[in-house]
PDB file of C-alpha atoms in Angstrom:
ATOM      1  CA  UNK A   1     188.927 153.996  58.603  1.00 61.00           C
ATOM      2  CA  UNK A   2     192.301 152.225  58.507  1.00 73.00           C
ATOM      3  CA  UNK A   3     195.398 154.243  59.301  1.00 92.00           C
ATOM      4  CA  UNK A   4     197.945 153.989  56.454  1.00 97.00           C
ATOM      5  CA  UNK A   5     201.593 153.473  57.360  1.00 98.00           C
ATOM      6  CA  UNK A   6     204.004 155.338  55.128  1.00 98.00           C
ATOM      7  CA  UNK A   7     207.742 154.787  55.562  1.00 99.00           C
ATOM      8  CA  UNK A   8     209.998 157.655  54.478  1.00 98.00           C
ATOM      9  CA  UNK A   9     213.580 156.581  53.777  1.00 98.00           C
ATOM     10  CA  UNK A  10     216.569 158.914  53.850  1.00 95.00           C
ATOM     11  CA  UNK A  11     220.220 158.041  53.598  1.00 89.00           C
ATOM     12  CA  UNK A  12     221.982 161.348  52.970  1.00 87.00           C
ATOM     13  CA  UNK A  13     221.523 164.807  54.492  1.00 85.00           C
ATOM     14  CA  UNK A  14     219.877 166.314  51.362  1.00 88.00           C
ATOM     15  CA  UNK A  15     217.236 163.558  51.547  1.00 91.00           C
ATOM     16  CA  UNK A  16     216.183 164.685  55.023  1.00 90.00           C
ATOM     17  CA  UNK A  17     215.603 168.236  53.814  1.00 91.00           C
ATOM     18  CA  UNK A  18     213.266 166.829  51.170  1.00 93.00           C
ATOM     19  CA  UNK A  19     211.284 164.488  53.448  1.00 94.00           C
ATOM     20  CA  UNK A  20     210.976 166.941  56.363  1.00 94.00           C
ATOM     21  CA  UNK A  21     207.994 168.876  54.901  1.00 94.00           C
ATOM     22  CA  UNK A  22     206.255 165.630  53.940  1.00 94.00           C
ATOM     23  CA  UNK A  23     206.734 164.192  57.426  1.00 95.00           C
ATOM     24  CA  UNK A  24     205.324 167.350  59.034  1.00 92.00           C
ATOM     25  CA  UNK A  25     202.169 167.097  56.887  1.00 94.00           C
ATOM     26  CA  UNK A  26     201.764 163.359  57.456  1.00 93.00           C
ATOM     27  CA  UNK A  27     202.137 163.674  61.217  1.00 90.00           C
ATOM     28  CA  UNK A  28     199.162 166.058  61.270  1.00 93.00           C
ATOM     29  CA  UNK A  29     196.940 163.701  59.276  1.00 94.00           C
ATOM     30  CA  UNK A  30     195.114 161.055  61.315  1.00 93.00           C
ATOM     31  CA  UNK A  31     194.776 158.823  58.261  1.00 96.00           C
ATOM     32  CA  UNK A  32     198.538 158.314  58.121  1.00 96.00           C
ATOM     33  CA  UNK A  33     201.204 156.988  60.420  1.00 96.00           C
ATOM     34  CA  UNK A  34     204.604 158.137  59.211  1.00 97.00           C
ATOM     35  CA  UNK A  35     207.788 156.241  59.962  1.00 98.00           C
ATOM     36  CA  UNK A  36     211.212 157.782  59.333  1.00 97.00           C
ATOM     37  CA  UNK A  37     214.058 155.420  58.460  1.00 97.00           C
ATOM     38  CA  UNK A  38     217.630 156.734  58.440  1.00 95.00           C
ATOM     39  CA  UNK A  39     219.825 154.249  56.613  1.00 95.00           C
ATOM     40  CA  UNK A  40     223.027 155.814  57.904  1.00 90.00           C
ATOM     41  CA  UNK A  41     224.585 155.802  54.429  1.00 79.00           C
ATOM     42  CA  UNK A  42     226.047 159.236  55.161  1.00 69.00           C
ATOM     43  CA  UNK A  43     226.270 159.729  58.900  1.00 65.00           C
ATOM     44  CA  UNK A  44     228.124 162.116  61.159  1.00 64.00           C
ATOM     45  CA  UNK A  45     227.316 161.708  64.852  1.00 62.00           C
ATOM     46  CA  UNK A  46     228.332 165.294  65.620  1.00 62.00           C
ATOM     47  CA  UNK A  47     226.101 166.876  62.954  1.00 60.00           C
ATOM     48  CA  UNK A  48     223.108 164.597  63.392  1.00 68.00           C
ATOM     49  CA  UNK A  49     221.481 166.185  66.452  1.00 68.00           C
ATOM     50  CA  UNK A  50     221.767 169.727  65.130  1.00 74.00           C
ATOM     51  CA  UNK A  51     220.564 168.674  61.714  1.00 75.00           C
ATOM     52  CA  UNK A  52     217.360 167.061  62.982  1.00 80.00           C
ATOM     53  CA  UNK A  53     216.725 169.982  65.312  1.00 83.00           C
ATOM     54  CA  UNK A  54     217.198 172.524  62.484  1.00 87.00           C
ATOM     55  CA  UNK A  55     214.710 170.643  60.303  1.00 88.00           C
ATOM     56  CA  UNK A  56     212.270 170.283  63.203  1.00 87.00           C
ATOM     57  CA  UNK A  57     212.394 166.499  62.847  1.00 88.00           C
ATOM     58  CA  UNK A  58     212.163 164.012  65.653  1.00 87.00           C
ATOM     59  CA  UNK A  59     214.783 161.288  65.808  1.00 88.00           C
ATOM     60  CA  UNK A  60     214.362 158.588  63.163  1.00 93.00           C
ATOM     61  CA  UNK A  61     212.091 155.711  64.103  1.00 96.00           C
ATOM     62  CA  UNK A  62     214.680 153.293  62.715  1.00 97.00           C
ATOM     63  CA  UNK A  63     218.408 153.818  62.208  1.00 95.00           C
ATOM     64  CA  UNK A  64     219.956 151.127  60.007  1.00 96.00           C
ATOM     65  CA  UNK A  65     223.623 152.044  60.729  1.00 93.00           C
ATOM     66  CA  UNK A  66     224.757 151.085  57.220  1.00 94.00           C
ATOM     67  CA  UNK A  67     227.804 153.368  57.044  1.00 89.00           C
ATOM     68  CA  UNK A  68     230.191 153.582  54.141  1.00 89.00           C
ATOM     69  CA  UNK A  69     231.515 150.862  51.865  1.00 92.00           C
ATOM     70  CA  UNK A  70     231.432 149.916  48.220  1.00 95.00           C
ATOM     71  CA  UNK A  71     228.236 150.467  46.256  1.00 96.00           C
ATOM     72  CA  UNK A  72     227.463 146.752  46.496  1.00 97.00           C
ATOM     73  CA  UNK A  73     228.149 146.644  50.245  1.00 96.00           C
ATOM     74  CA  UNK A  74     225.958 149.669  50.982  1.00 96.00           C
ATOM     75  CA  UNK A  75     223.140 148.433  48.765  1.00 97.00           C
ATOM     76  CA  UNK A  76     223.204 144.945  50.273  1.00 98.00           C
ATOM     77  CA  UNK A  77     223.303 146.248  53.856  1.00 97.00           C
ATOM     78  CA  UNK A  78     220.373 148.593  53.289  1.00 98.00           C
ATOM     79  CA  UNK A  79     218.358 145.768  51.747  1.00 99.00           C
ATOM     80  CA  UNK A  80     219.160 143.314  54.562  1.00 99.00           C
ATOM     81  CA  UNK A  81     218.377 145.824  57.304  1.00 98.00           C
ATOM     82  CA  UNK A  82     215.387 147.543  55.690  1.00 99.00           C
ATOM     83  CA  UNK A  83     213.348 144.449  54.813  1.00 99.00           C
ATOM     84  CA  UNK A  84     212.513 143.534  58.450  1.00 99.00           C
ATOM     85  CA  UNK A  85     211.482 147.160  59.095  1.00 99.00           C
ATOM     86  CA  UNK A  86     209.004 147.138  56.205  1.00 99.00           C
ATOM     87  CA  UNK A  87     207.554 143.845  57.416  1.00 99.00           C
ATOM     88  CA  UNK A  88     207.383 144.849  61.098  1.00 99.00           C
ATOM     89  CA  UNK A  89     205.822 148.243  60.342  1.00 98.00           C
ATOM     90  CA  UNK A  90     203.289 146.655  57.967  1.00 98.00           C
ATOM     91  CA  UNK A  91     203.987 149.435  55.488  1.00 99.00           C
ATOM     92  CA  UNK A  92     201.316 150.562  53.048  1.00 99.00           C
ATOM     93  CA  UNK A  93     203.861 152.595  51.086  1.00 99.00           C
ATOM     94  CA  UNK A  94     207.539 153.516  51.001  1.00 99.00           C
ATOM     95  CA  UNK A  95     208.770 156.986  50.014  1.00 99.00           C
ATOM     96  CA  UNK A  96     212.311 157.207  48.642  1.00 99.00           C
ATOM     97  CA  UNK A  97     214.153 160.369  47.627  1.00 97.00           C
ATOM     98  CA  UNK A  98     216.838 161.148  45.101  1.00 95.00           C
ATOM     99  CA  UNK A  99     219.493 158.845  43.729  1.00 97.00           C
ATOM    100  CA  UNK A 100     221.742 157.494  46.480  1.00 96.00           C
ATOM    101  CA  UNK A 101     222.336 153.777  47.063  1.00 97.00           C
ATOM    102  CA  UNK A 102     219.817 153.805  49.929  1.00 97.00           C
ATOM    103  CA  UNK A 103     217.115 155.071  47.573  1.00 98.00           C
ATOM    104  CA  UNK A 104     217.513 152.237  45.100  1.00 99.00           C
ATOM    105  CA  UNK A 105     218.002 149.558  47.770  1.00 99.00           C
ATOM    106  CA  UNK A 106     214.892 150.570  49.734  1.00 99.00           C
ATOM    107  CA  UNK A 107     212.846 150.734  46.529  1.00 99.00           C
ATOM    108  CA  UNK A 108     213.907 147.208  45.551  1.00 99.00           C
ATOM    109  CA  UNK A 109     212.986 145.853  48.993  1.00 99.00           C
ATOM    110  CA  UNK A 110     209.558 147.495  48.937  1.00 99.00           C
ATOM    111  CA  UNK A 111     208.822 146.404  45.369  1.00 99.00           C
ATOM    112  CA  UNK A 112     209.756 142.785  46.138  1.00 99.00           C
ATOM    113  CA  UNK A 113     207.422 142.884  49.147  1.00 99.00           C
ATOM    114  CA  UNK A 114     204.689 144.349  46.924  1.00 99.00           C
ATOM    115  CA  UNK A 115     204.597 147.581  48.892  1.00 99.00           C
ATOM    116  CA  UNK A 116     203.966 150.628  46.671  1.00 99.00           C
ATOM    117  CA  UNK A 117     207.036 152.809  46.069  1.00 99.00           C
ATOM    118  CA  UNK A 118     206.805 156.608  45.797  1.00 99.00           C
ATOM    119  CA  UNK A 119     209.930 158.192  44.257  1.00 99.00           C
ATOM    120  CA  UNK A 120     210.526 161.892  44.980  1.00 98.00           C
ATOM    121  CA  UNK A 121     212.762 163.519  42.316  1.00 97.00           C
ATOM    122  CA  UNK A 122     211.870 160.892  39.736  1.00 99.00           C
ATOM    123  CA  UNK A 123     212.867 161.265  36.106  1.00 99.00           C
ATOM    124  CA  UNK A 124     216.027 163.290  36.595  1.00 98.00           C
ATOM    125  CA  UNK A 125     218.734 162.100  34.224  1.00 98.00           C
ATOM    126  CA  UNK A 126     222.396 162.786  33.508  1.00 98.00           C
ATOM    127  CA  UNK A 127     222.393 160.264  30.629  1.00 98.00           C
ATOM    128  CA  UNK A 128     225.789 159.084  31.901  1.00 98.00           C
ATOM    129  CA  UNK A 129     225.604 155.433  32.932  1.00 97.00           C
ATOM    130  CA  UNK A 130     229.148 155.570  34.288  1.00 97.00           C
ATOM    131  CA  UNK A 131     227.665 157.469  37.265  1.00 98.00           C
ATOM    132  CA  UNK A 132     226.358 155.178  40.036  1.00 97.00           C
ATOM    133  CA  UNK A 133     223.604 157.706  40.766  1.00 98.00           C
ATOM    134  CA  UNK A 134     222.285 157.364  37.205  1.00 99.00           C
ATOM    135  CA  UNK A 135     221.956 153.601  37.628  1.00 99.00           C
ATOM    136  CA  UNK A 136     220.143 154.181  40.942  1.00 99.00           C
ATOM    137  CA  UNK A 137     217.740 156.630  39.239  1.00 99.00           C
ATOM    138  CA  UNK A 138     216.951 154.271  36.362  1.00 98.00           C
ATOM    139  CA  UNK A 139     216.326 151.252  38.589  1.00 99.00           C
ATOM    140  CA  UNK A 140     214.279 153.205  41.141  1.00 99.00           C
ATOM    141  CA  UNK A 141     212.076 154.803  38.499  1.00 99.00           C
ATOM    142  CA  UNK A 142     211.511 151.488  36.720  1.00 98.00           C
ATOM    143  CA  UNK A 143     210.083 149.856  39.862  1.00 99.00           C
ATOM    144  CA  UNK A 144     208.288 152.833  41.442  1.00 99.00           C
ATOM    145  CA  UNK A 145     204.510 152.955  41.485  1.00 99.00           C
ATOM    146  CA  UNK A 146     204.199 156.725  41.875  1.00 99.00           C
ATOM    147  CA  UNK A 147     206.838 158.965  40.314  1.00 99.00           C
ATOM    148  CA  UNK A 148     206.971 162.471  41.760  1.00 98.00           C
ATOM    149  CA  UNK A 149     208.866 164.745  39.374  1.00 98.00           C
ATOM    150  CA  UNK A 150     210.214 168.161  40.260  1.00 95.00           C
ATOM    151  CA  UNK A 151     210.694 169.528  36.747  1.00 95.00           C
ATOM    152  CA  UNK A 152     209.270 169.107  33.255  1.00 96.00           C
ATOM    153  CA  UNK A 153     212.375 167.310  31.947  1.00 98.00           C
ATOM    154  CA  UNK A 154     211.756 164.556  34.503  1.00 98.00           C
ATOM    155  CA  UNK A 155     208.249 164.034  33.196  1.00 98.00           C
ATOM    156  CA  UNK A 156     209.490 163.957  29.590  1.00 98.00           C
ATOM    157  CA  UNK A 157     212.253 161.493  30.439  1.00 99.00           C
ATOM    158  CA  UNK A 158     209.836 159.113  32.137  1.00 99.00           C
ATOM    159  CA  UNK A 159     207.324 159.274  29.283  1.00 98.00           C
ATOM    160  CA  UNK A 160     210.147 158.614  26.791  1.00 98.00           C
ATOM    161  CA  UNK A 161     211.129 155.565  28.875  1.00 98.00           C
ATOM    162  CA  UNK A 162     207.604 154.180  28.614  1.00 98.00           C
ATOM    163  CA  UNK A 163     206.351 154.989  32.116  1.00 98.00           C
ATOM    164  CA  UNK A 164     202.547 155.389  31.966  1.00 98.00           C
ATOM    165  CA  UNK A 165     201.448 158.996  32.384  1.00 98.00           C
ATOM    166  CA  UNK A 166     199.007 158.185  35.209  1.00 98.00           C
ATOM    167  CA  UNK A 167     201.972 157.189  37.444  1.00 98.00           C
ATOM    168  CA  UNK A 168     203.784 160.532  36.938  1.00 99.00           C
ATOM    169  CA  UNK A 169     202.956 163.565  39.085  1.00 98.00           C
ATOM    170  CA  UNK A 170     204.659 166.969  38.926  1.00 96.00           C
ATOM    171  CA  UNK A 171     205.204 168.348  42.439  1.00 93.00           C
TER     172      UNK A 171
END
């Protein structure tokens, strides 16, 4: 049986807390090879070591070193640096979390490469399009193949937006 490569992308500290349990499960399953990508959207060298240790995570497999910048700069840098990783790792799926610029950028890259996108925390809405995070949520959900919602409102929002029910999973 073929081993499936699943890339988990995180750009901000809260994203790591959400992918840590998934990575632990995947690393125990012989059918999957998990790859952790840290975009570096929010990065503090001093906190990084302790943070990974506290979450019982090994160092990221890829660190994109994106850093701060405007929304456009961050998004573009993640896309430029993430695309070669997806190609080199021969990804069978990409997991993105939340609503930061890294989430949307990685989802766009994967979708354009025809790699299935799994969005954790899909369907959450503020209904305020002046918030960059809301734009990231809307774009990411629109192009995700599997939408993992954490609350009933997320499911309702996605159904109201025309997302087929078979793509929505409450976790």
